[in-house]
Backbone as JSON, one array per atom type, in Angstrom:
{
  "sequence": "MNNELLSHTVAAIRYRLTRGVAQTSDGFGEYKVSAHTRTPNEIINHMTDLALKATMMVEEGHFNSPAPTQLTFEKEVARFNESLTALSRVLEAKELDASLAKKLLQGPVLDMATHVGQIAMLNGLNGNKVPKENYFAADMKNSHPEE",
  "N": [[0.82, -1.2, 0.0], [1.97, 1.27, 0.79], [3.86, 1.75, -1.23], [2.18, 1.77, -3.43], [0.65, 4.15, -3.26], [2.72, 6.05, -3.36], [3.79, 5.42, -5.89], [1.62, 6.05, -7.5], [1.49, 8.8, -7.04], [3.92, 9.61, -8.18], [3.35, 8.96, -10.85], [1.28, 10.79, -11.28], [2.66, 13.19, -11.05], [4.33, 13.02, -13.31], [2.35, 12.99, -15.32], [1.09, 15.5, -14.97], [3.26, 17.25, -15.39], [3.84, 16.67, -18.05], [1.51, 17.66, -19.26], [1.8, 20.31, -18.5], [4.0, 21.26, -19.91], [3.4, 20.92, -22.52], [2.66, 22.85, -24.42], [4.86, 24.81, -25.04], [6.83, 27.69, -25.77], [9.56, 28.57, -27.99], [12.62, 28.94, -26.34], [11.56, 28.83, -23.81], [12.7, 27.35, -21.74], [14.67, 28.97, -20.7], [13.29, 31.07, -19.68], [12.71, 33.7, -17.44], [11.36, 35.13, -14.61], [12.25, 36.98, -12.73], [15.32, 38.24, -11.34], [15.54, 36.77, -9.1], [14.43, 34.29, -9.33], [14.16, 30.86, -10.46], [14.88, 29.46, -13.68], [12.78, 27.57, -16.0], [14.4, 25.43, -16.97], [16.29, 25.21, -14.88], [14.59, 24.53, -12.77], [13.47, 22.06, -13.6], [15.8, 20.57, -13.79], [16.47, 20.51, -11.09], [14.28, 19.01, -10.19], [14.82, 16.57, -11.4], [17.12, 15.9, -9.97], [15.95, 15.54, -7.45], [14.32, 13.28, -7.96], [16.28, 11.39, -8.6], [17.68, 11.29, -6.18], [15.66, 10.34, -4.48], [15.31, 7.8, -5.57], [17.83, 6.73, -5.04], [17.71, 6.74, -2.25], [15.76, 4.77, -1.77], [16.95, 2.53, -2.96], [19.56, 2.38, -1.81], [19.58, 3.54, 0.7], [20.41, 6.16, 1.22], [20.87, 9.67, 0.36], [22.96, 10.41, -1.23], [23.85, 11.37, -4.11], [25.3, 12.6, -7.08], [24.6, 15.94, -8.19], [22.77, 16.51, -11.16], [24.12, 17.67, -14.29], [23.2, 20.67, -16.03], [20.95, 20.68, -18.77], [19.62, 21.28, -22.12], [16.23, 22.52, -22.47], [14.37, 20.62, -23.61], [15.86, 18.27, -23.37], [16.21, 18.24, -20.62], [13.57, 17.78, -19.75], [13.13, 15.25, -20.88], [15.12, 13.75, -19.54], [14.23, 14.06, -16.92], [11.81, 12.63, -17.07], [12.91, 10.09, -17.53], [14.2, 9.73, -15.09], [11.99, 9.6, -13.41], [10.87, 7.25, -14.34], [12.82, 5.43, -13.51], [12.56, 5.76, -10.73], [9.92, 4.88, -10.4], [10.22, 2.19, -11.14], [11.9, 1.19, -9.11], [10.25, 1.54, -6.95], [8.31, -0.31, -7.54], [9.76, -2.62, -7.25], [10.73, -2.85, -4.63], [9.39, -3.14, -1.51], [8.4, -0.61, 0.68], [8.79, 0.48, 4.08], [6.33, 2.08, 6.18], [7.29, 4.41, 7.41], [9.54, 5.29, 5.86], [8.24, 5.65, 3.41], [6.5, 7.77, 4.03], [8.37, 9.78, 4.58], [9.63, 10.05, 2.09], [7.45, 10.95, 0.62], [6.78, 13.41, 1.91], [9.09, 14.79, 1.47], [11.13, 14.65, -1.16], [9.21, 13.83, -3.14], [6.79, 15.38, -2.91], [8.01, 17.83, -3.18], [8.78, 17.75, -5.86], [6.2, 17.79, -6.97], [5.32, 20.32, -6.22], [7.04, 21.88, -7.78], [6.17, 21.23, -10.34], [3.81, 22.66, -10.51], [4.91, 25.23, -10.49], [6.23, 25.24, -12.96], [4.03, 25.05, -14.72], [2.77, 27.48, -14.09], [4.77, 29.32, -14.84], [4.83, 28.77, -17.57], [2.31, 29.73, -18.3], [2.63, 32.46, -17.62], [4.47, 33.03, -19.53], [2.97, 33.16, -21.76], [1.59, 30.87, -22.61], [-0.97, 29.37, -21.78], [-1.88, 26.67, -19.73], [-4.1, 24.21, -20.73], [-7.42, 23.68, -19.37], [-8.31, 20.81, -17.45], [-9.82, 17.78, -16.35], [-8.44, 16.52, -13.81], [-9.1, 14.68, -11.9], [-10.38, 12.66, -13.28], [-8.41, 11.74, -14.93], [-6.26, 9.34, -16.55], [-3.93, 7.77, -14.91], [-2.5, 5.49, -15.35], [-1.66, 5.54, -17.9], [0.28, 7.53, -18.03], [2.79, 8.05, -18.95], [4.73, 9.82, -21.3], [5.62, 8.52, -23.65], [3.9, 6.46, -24.04]],
  "CA": [[0.0, 0.0, 0.0], [2.85, 2.44, 0.84], [4.43, 1.97, -2.55], [1.11, 2.05, -4.39], [0.34, 5.58, -3.21], [3.9, 6.76, -3.88], [3.86, 5.19, -7.33], [0.55, 6.83, -8.11], [1.9, 10.2, -6.97], [4.96, 9.78, -9.21], [2.65, 8.96, -12.14], [0.54, 12.06, -11.39], [3.66, 14.24, -11.32], [4.7, 12.89, -14.72], [1.19, 13.38, -16.11], [0.89, 16.94, -14.89], [4.35, 17.95, -16.05], [3.64, 16.48, -19.49], [0.5, 18.63, -19.67], [2.29, 21.65, -18.23], [5.02, 21.69, -20.87], [2.98, 20.51, -23.87], [2.58, 24.01, -25.31], [5.85, 25.81, -24.67], [7.42, 28.41, -26.9], [11.03, 28.52, -28.06], [13.29, 29.71, -25.3], [10.88, 28.73, -22.52], [13.61, 26.8, -20.72], [15.47, 30.05, -20.12], [12.38, 32.13, -19.24], [13.0, 34.11, -16.06], [10.45, 36.18, -14.15], [13.08, 38.0, -12.1], [16.68, 37.78, -11.01], [15.46, 35.97, -7.88], [13.69, 33.05, -9.59], [14.8, 29.87, -11.32], [14.33, 29.23, -15.02], [12.23, 26.23, -16.13], [15.51, 24.47, -17.04], [16.85, 25.01, -13.53], [13.58, 23.84, -11.95], [13.38, 20.66, -14.0], [17.06, 19.97, -13.38], [16.32, 20.24, -9.65], [13.31, 17.92, -10.06], [15.56, 15.35, -11.73], [17.97, 15.63, -8.82], [15.08, 15.0, -6.4], [13.92, 11.91, -8.33], [17.48, 10.55, -8.47], [17.96, 11.12, -4.75], [14.62, 9.45, -3.93], [15.66, 6.45, -6.04], [19.02, 6.33, -4.27], [17.29, 6.44, -0.88], [15.07, 3.47, -1.76], [17.89, 1.46, -3.33], [20.78, 2.27, -1.01], [19.41, 4.09, 2.04], [20.99, 7.5, 1.39], [20.59, 10.64, -0.71], [24.23, 10.83, -1.8], [24.04, 11.21, -5.55], [25.75, 13.89, -7.61], [23.6, 16.76, -8.88], [22.94, 16.41, -12.61], [24.47, 18.89, -15.01], [22.04, 21.26, -16.7], [20.82, 20.42, -20.21], [18.6, 22.09, -22.78], [14.9, 22.28, -21.93], [13.82, 19.35, -24.09], [16.64, 17.19, -22.78], [15.89, 18.22, -19.18], [12.27, 17.13, -19.59], [13.33, 13.82, -21.19], [15.89, 13.13, -18.46], [13.35, 13.98, -15.76], [10.92, 11.48, -17.28], [13.71, 8.88, -17.31], [14.44, 9.58, -13.65], [10.72, 9.15, -12.83], [10.75, 5.84, -14.69], [13.71, 4.69, -12.59], [11.94, 5.78, -9.41], [8.75, 3.99, -10.47], [10.69, 0.8, -11.16], [12.41, 0.8, -7.8], [9.08, 1.46, -6.06], [7.65, -1.57, -7.86], [10.64, -3.74, -6.9], [11.09, -2.94, -3.22], [8.34, -2.65, -0.61], [8.91, 0.31, 1.69], [8.02, 0.58, 5.33], [5.5, 3.29, 6.21], [8.11, 5.56, 7.81], [10.3, 5.76, 4.7], [7.28, 6.12, 2.41], [6.05, 9.1, 4.46], [9.48, 10.73, 4.42], [9.8, 10.31, 0.66], [6.32, 11.75, 0.18], [6.87, 14.77, 2.43], [10.33, 15.42, 1.01], [11.39, 14.82, -2.59], [8.07, 13.62, -4.03], [5.94, 16.57, -2.92], [8.81, 18.93, -3.72], [8.61, 17.67, -7.32], [4.83, 18.21, -7.29], [5.31, 21.79, -6.1], [7.73, 22.46, -8.93], [5.32, 21.06, -11.53], [2.93, 23.84, -10.51], [5.71, 26.39, -10.89], [6.45, 25.15, -14.41], [2.77, 25.41, -15.38], [2.56, 28.91, -13.91], [5.73, 30.03, -15.69], [4.39, 28.61, -18.95], [1.23, 30.68, -18.47], [3.2, 33.81, -17.63], [5.22, 33.16, -20.79], [2.0, 33.27, -22.85], [1.08, 29.56, -23.03], [-1.84, 28.88, -20.71], [-2.11, 25.22, -19.71], [-5.55, 24.0, -20.86], [-8.14, 23.05, -18.26], [-8.48, 19.37, -17.57], [-10.36, 17.12, -15.18], [-7.38, 15.65, -13.33], [-9.72, 13.61, -11.13], [-10.75, 11.59, -14.2], [-7.26, 11.41, -15.77], [-5.77, 7.97, -16.46], [-2.52, 7.77, -14.51], [-1.84, 4.28, -15.85], [-1.1, 5.92, -19.19], [0.82, 8.86, -17.82], [4.13, 8.21, -19.55], [4.6, 10.47, -22.61], [5.89, 7.63, -24.79], [2.87, 5.41, -24.13]],
  "C": [[0.87, 1.26, 0.0], [3.39, 2.76, -0.54], [3.36, 2.34, -3.57], [0.77, 3.54, -4.41], [1.51, 6.42, -3.72], [3.99, 6.62, -5.39], [2.8, 5.99, -8.07], [0.89, 8.33, -8.12], [2.97, 10.51, -8.01], [4.32, 9.82, -10.59], [1.89, 10.27, -12.34], [1.49, 13.22, -11.66], [4.06, 14.21, -12.79], [3.57, 13.41, -15.62], [1.03, 14.9, -16.13], [2.03, 17.72, -15.53], [4.21, 17.84, -17.57], [2.62, 17.49, -20.01], [1.01, 20.06, -19.53], [3.32, 22.17, -19.21], [4.63, 21.38, -22.32], [2.98, 21.68, -24.86], [3.58, 25.08, -24.87], [6.4, 26.47, -25.93], [8.94, 28.26, -26.87], [11.61, 29.42, -26.97], [12.64, 29.62, -23.93], [11.81, 28.24, -21.41], [14.44, 27.86, -20.03], [14.61, 31.22, -19.63], [12.61, 32.43, -17.76], [12.09, 35.27, -15.7], [11.22, 37.32, -13.52], [14.45, 37.4, -11.82], [16.66, 36.83, -9.81], [14.72, 34.65, -8.08], [14.51, 32.13, -10.49], [14.14, 29.87, -12.7], [13.66, 27.85, -15.03], [13.33, 25.16, -16.23], [16.07, 24.16, -15.66], [15.87, 24.24, -12.64], [13.53, 22.36, -12.32], [14.67, 19.91, -13.68], [17.01, 19.6, -11.9], [15.35, 19.08, -9.42], [13.97, 16.58, -10.39], [16.45, 14.94, -10.56], [17.15, 15.02, -7.68], [14.68, 13.55, -6.7], [15.1, 10.95, -8.2], [17.8, 10.27, -7.01], [16.92, 10.21, -4.09], [14.91, 8.01, -4.33], [16.84, 5.9, -5.25], [18.64, 5.96, -2.84], [16.61, 5.07, -0.8], [16.06, 2.34, -2.01], [19.01, 1.26, -2.32], [20.71, 2.9, 0.38], [20.06, 5.44, 2.29], [20.65, 8.37, 0.19], [21.85, 11.07, -1.46], [24.34, 10.48, -3.28], [24.43, 12.57, -6.1], [24.6, 14.62, -8.31], [23.83, 16.65, -10.38], [23.34, 17.75, -13.23], [23.23, 19.39, -15.76], [22.11, 21.03, -18.21], [19.86, 21.42, -20.84], [17.22, 21.68, -22.26], [14.34, 20.92, -22.34], [14.56, 18.16, -23.48], [16.42, 17.1, -21.27], [14.58, 17.47, -18.94], [12.41, 15.62, -19.84], [14.07, 13.12, -20.06], [15.05, 13.04, -17.19], [12.39, 12.8, -15.89], [11.66, 10.16, -17.09], [13.95, 8.65, -15.82], [13.15, 9.16, -12.93], [10.48, 7.68, -13.14], [11.61, 4.99, -13.76], [13.12, 4.64, -11.19], [10.73, 4.85, -9.37], [9.17, 2.53, -10.41], [11.17, 0.34, -9.79], [11.26, 0.71, -6.79], [8.29, 0.18, -6.31], [8.45, -2.76, -7.31], [10.86, -3.92, -5.41], [9.99, -2.32, -2.36], [8.95, -1.79, 0.48], [8.11, 0.21, 2.97], [7.34, 1.95, 5.34], [6.32, 4.53, 6.53], [8.88, 6.14, 6.62], [9.35, 6.31, 3.64], [6.8, 7.52, 2.76], [7.14, 10.14, 4.26], [9.72, 11.06, 2.95], [8.67, 11.19, 0.13], [6.48, 13.2, 0.64], [8.09, 15.52, 1.92], [10.37, 15.53, -0.5], [10.15, 14.7, -3.48], [7.17, 14.85, -4.07], [6.71, 17.82, -3.36], [8.7, 18.93, -5.25], [7.22, 18.16, -7.73], [4.7, 19.73, -7.22], [5.93, 22.43, -7.34], [6.96, 22.28, -10.24], [4.37, 22.25, -11.63], [3.68, 25.1, -10.92], [5.94, 26.4, -12.39], [5.18, 25.56, -15.16], [2.51, 26.92, -15.26], [3.51, 29.72, -14.8], [5.33, 29.93, -17.16], [3.23, 29.58, -19.25], [1.73, 32.12, -18.52], [3.96, 34.09, -18.93], [4.28, 33.15, -22.0], [1.39, 31.96, -23.33], [0.26, 28.94, -21.9], [-2.03, 27.36, -20.85], [-3.62, 25.0, -19.77], [-6.16, 23.35, -19.62], [-8.29, 21.57, -18.53], [-9.06, 18.83, -16.27], [-9.32, 16.11, -14.7], [-7.92, 14.5, -12.49], [-10.0, 12.41, -12.02], [-9.58, 11.13, -15.08], [-6.77, 9.99, -15.51], [-4.28, 7.97, -16.16], [-1.78, 6.53, -14.99], [-1.18, 4.55, -17.2], [-0.46, 7.3, -19.12], [2.17, 9.1, -18.5], [3.97, 8.78, -20.96], [4.82, 9.56, -23.81], [4.82, 6.58, -24.98], [1.69, 5.88, -24.94]]
}
Protein backbone atom coordinates (compact mmCIF):
# COMPACT_ATOMS: atom_id res chain seq x y z
CA MET A 1 0.00 0.00 0.00
CA ASN A 2 2.85 2.44 0.84
CA ASN A 3 4.43 1.97 -2.55
CA GLU A 4 1.11 2.05 -4.39
CA LEU A 5 0.34 5.58 -3.21
CA LEU A 6 3.90 6.76 -3.88
CA SER A 7 3.86 5.19 -7.33
CA HIS A 8 0.55 6.83 -8.11
CA THR A 9 1.90 10.20 -6.97
CA VAL A 10 4.96 9.78 -9.21
CA ALA A 11 2.65 8.96 -12.14
CA ALA A 12 0.54 12.06 -11.39
CA ILE A 13 3.66 14.24 -11.32
CA ARG A 14 4.70 12.89 -14.72
CA TYR A 15 1.19 13.38 -16.11
CA ARG A 16 0.89 16.94 -14.89
CA LEU A 17 4.35 17.95 -16.05
CA THR A 18 3.64 16.48 -19.49
CA ARG A 19 0.50 18.63 -19.67
CA GLY A 20 2.29 21.65 -18.23
CA VAL A 21 5.02 21.69 -20.87
CA ALA A 22 2.98 20.51 -23.87
CA GLN A 23 2.58 24.01 -25.31
CA THR A 24 5.85 25.81 -24.67
CA SER A 25 7.42 28.41 -26.90
CA ASP A 26 11.03 28.52 -28.06
CA GLY A 27 13.29 29.71 -25.30
CA PHE A 28 10.88 28.73 -22.52
CA GLY A 29 13.61 26.80 -20.72
CA GLU A 30 15.47 30.05 -20.12
CA TYR A 31 12.38 32.13 -19.24
CA LYS A 32 13.00 34.11 -16.06
CA VAL A 33 10.45 36.18 -14.15
CA SER A 34 13.08 38.00 -12.10
CA ALA A 35 16.68 37.78 -11.01
CA HIS A 36 15.46 35.97 -7.88
CA THR A 37 13.69 33.05 -9.59
CA ARG A 38 14.80 29.87 -11.32
CA THR A 39 14.33 29.23 -15.02
CA PRO A 40 12.23 26.23 -16.13
CA ASN A 41 15.51 24.47 -17.04
CA GLU A 42 16.85 25.01 -13.53
CA ILE A 43 13.58 23.84 -11.95
CA ILE A 44 13.38 20.66 -14.00
CA ASN A 45 17.06 19.97 -13.38
CA HIS A 46 16.32 20.24 -9.65
CA MET A 47 13.31 17.92 -10.06
CA THR A 48 15.56 15.35 -11.73
CA ASP A 49 17.97 15.63 -8.82
CA LEU A 50 15.08 15.00 -6.40
CA ALA A 51 13.92 11.91 -8.33
CA LEU A 52 17.48 10.55 -8.47
CA LYS A 53 17.96 11.12 -4.75
CA ALA A 54 14.62 9.45 -3.93
CA THR A 55 15.66 6.45 -6.04
CA MET A 56 19.02 6.33 -4.27
CA MET A 57 17.29 6.44 -0.88
CA VAL A 58 15.07 3.47 -1.76
CA GLU A 59 17.89 1.46 -3.33
CA GLU A 60 20.78 2.27 -1.01
CA GLY A 61 19.41 4.09 2.04
CA HIS A 62 20.99 7.50 1.39
CA PHE A 63 20.59 10.64 -0.71
CA ASN A 64 24.23 10.83 -1.80
CA SER A 65 24.04 11.21 -5.55
CA PRO A 66 25.75 13.89 -7.61
CA ALA A 67 23.60 16.76 -8.88
CA PRO A 68 22.94 16.41 -12.61
CA THR A 69 24.47 18.89 -15.01
CA GLN A 70 22.04 21.26 -16.70
CA LEU A 71 20.82 20.42 -20.21
CA THR A 72 18.60 22.09 -22.78
CA PHE A 73 14.90 22.28 -21.93
CA GLU A 74 13.82 19.35 -24.09
CA LYS A 75 16.64 17.19 -22.78
CA GLU A 76 15.89 18.22 -19.18
CA VAL A 77 12.27 17.13 -19.59
CA ALA A 78 13.33 13.82 -21.19
CA ARG A 79 15.89 13.13 -18.46
CA PHE A 80 13.35 13.98 -15.76
CA ASN A 81 10.92 11.48 -17.28
CA GLU A 82 13.71 8.88 -17.31
CA SER A 83 14.44 9.58 -13.65
CA LEU A 84 10.72 9.15 -12.83
CA THR A 85 10.75 5.84 -14.69
CA ALA A 86 13.71 4.69 -12.59
CA LEU A 87 11.94 5.78 -9.41
CA SER A 88 8.75 3.99 -10.47
CA ARG A 89 10.69 0.80 -11.16
CA VAL A 90 12.41 0.80 -7.80
CA LEU A 91 9.08 1.46 -6.06
CA GLU A 92 7.65 -1.57 -7.86
CA ALA A 93 10.64 -3.74 -6.90
CA LYS A 94 11.09 -2.94 -3.22
CA GLU A 95 8.34 -2.65 -0.61
CA LEU A 96 8.91 0.31 1.69
CA ASP A 97 8.02 0.58 5.33
CA ALA A 98 5.50 3.29 6.21
CA SER A 99 8.11 5.56 7.81
CA LEU A 100 10.30 5.76 4.70
CA ALA A 101 7.28 6.12 2.41
CA LYS A 102 6.05 9.10 4.46
CA LYS A 103 9.48 10.73 4.42
CA LEU A 104 9.80 10.31 0.66
CA LEU A 105 6.32 11.75 0.18
CA GLN A 106 6.87 14.77 2.43
CA GLY A 107 10.33 15.42 1.01
CA PRO A 108 11.39 14.82 -2.59
CA VAL A 109 8.07 13.62 -4.03
CA LEU A 110 5.94 16.57 -2.92
CA ASP A 111 8.81 18.93 -3.72
CA MET A 112 8.61 17.67 -7.32
CA ALA A 113 4.83 18.21 -7.29
CA THR A 114 5.31 21.79 -6.10
CA HIS A 115 7.73 22.46 -8.93
CA VAL A 116 5.32 21.06 -11.53
CA GLY A 117 2.93 23.84 -10.51
CA GLN A 118 5.71 26.39 -10.89
CA ILE A 119 6.45 25.15 -14.41
CA ALA A 120 2.77 25.41 -15.38
CA MET A 121 2.56 28.91 -13.91
CA LEU A 122 5.73 30.03 -15.69
CA ASN A 123 4.39 28.61 -18.95
CA GLY A 124 1.23 30.68 -18.47
CA LEU A 125 3.20 33.81 -17.63
CA ASN A 126 5.22 33.16 -20.79
CA GLY A 127 2.00 33.27 -22.85
CA ASN A 128 1.08 29.56 -23.03
CA LYS A 129 -1.84 28.88 -20.71
CA VAL A 130 -2.11 25.22 -19.71
CA PRO A 131 -5.55 24.00 -20.86
CA LYS A 132 -8.14 23.05 -18.26
CA GLU A 133 -8.48 19.37 -17.57
CA ASN A 134 -10.36 17.12 -15.18
CA TYR A 135 -7.38 15.65 -13.33
CA PHE A 136 -9.72 13.61 -11.13
CA ALA A 137 -10.75 11.59 -14.20
CA ALA A 138 -7.26 11.41 -15.77
CA ASP A 139 -5.77 7.97 -16.46
CA MET A 140 -2.52 7.77 -14.51
CA LYS A 141 -1.84 4.28 -15.85
CA ASN A 142 -1.10 5.92 -19.19
CA SER A 143 0.82 8.86 -17.82
CA HIS A 144 4.13 8.21 -19.55
CA PRO A 145 4.60 10.47 -22.61
CA GLU A 146 5.89 7.63 -24.79
CA GLU A 147 2.87 5.41 -24.13
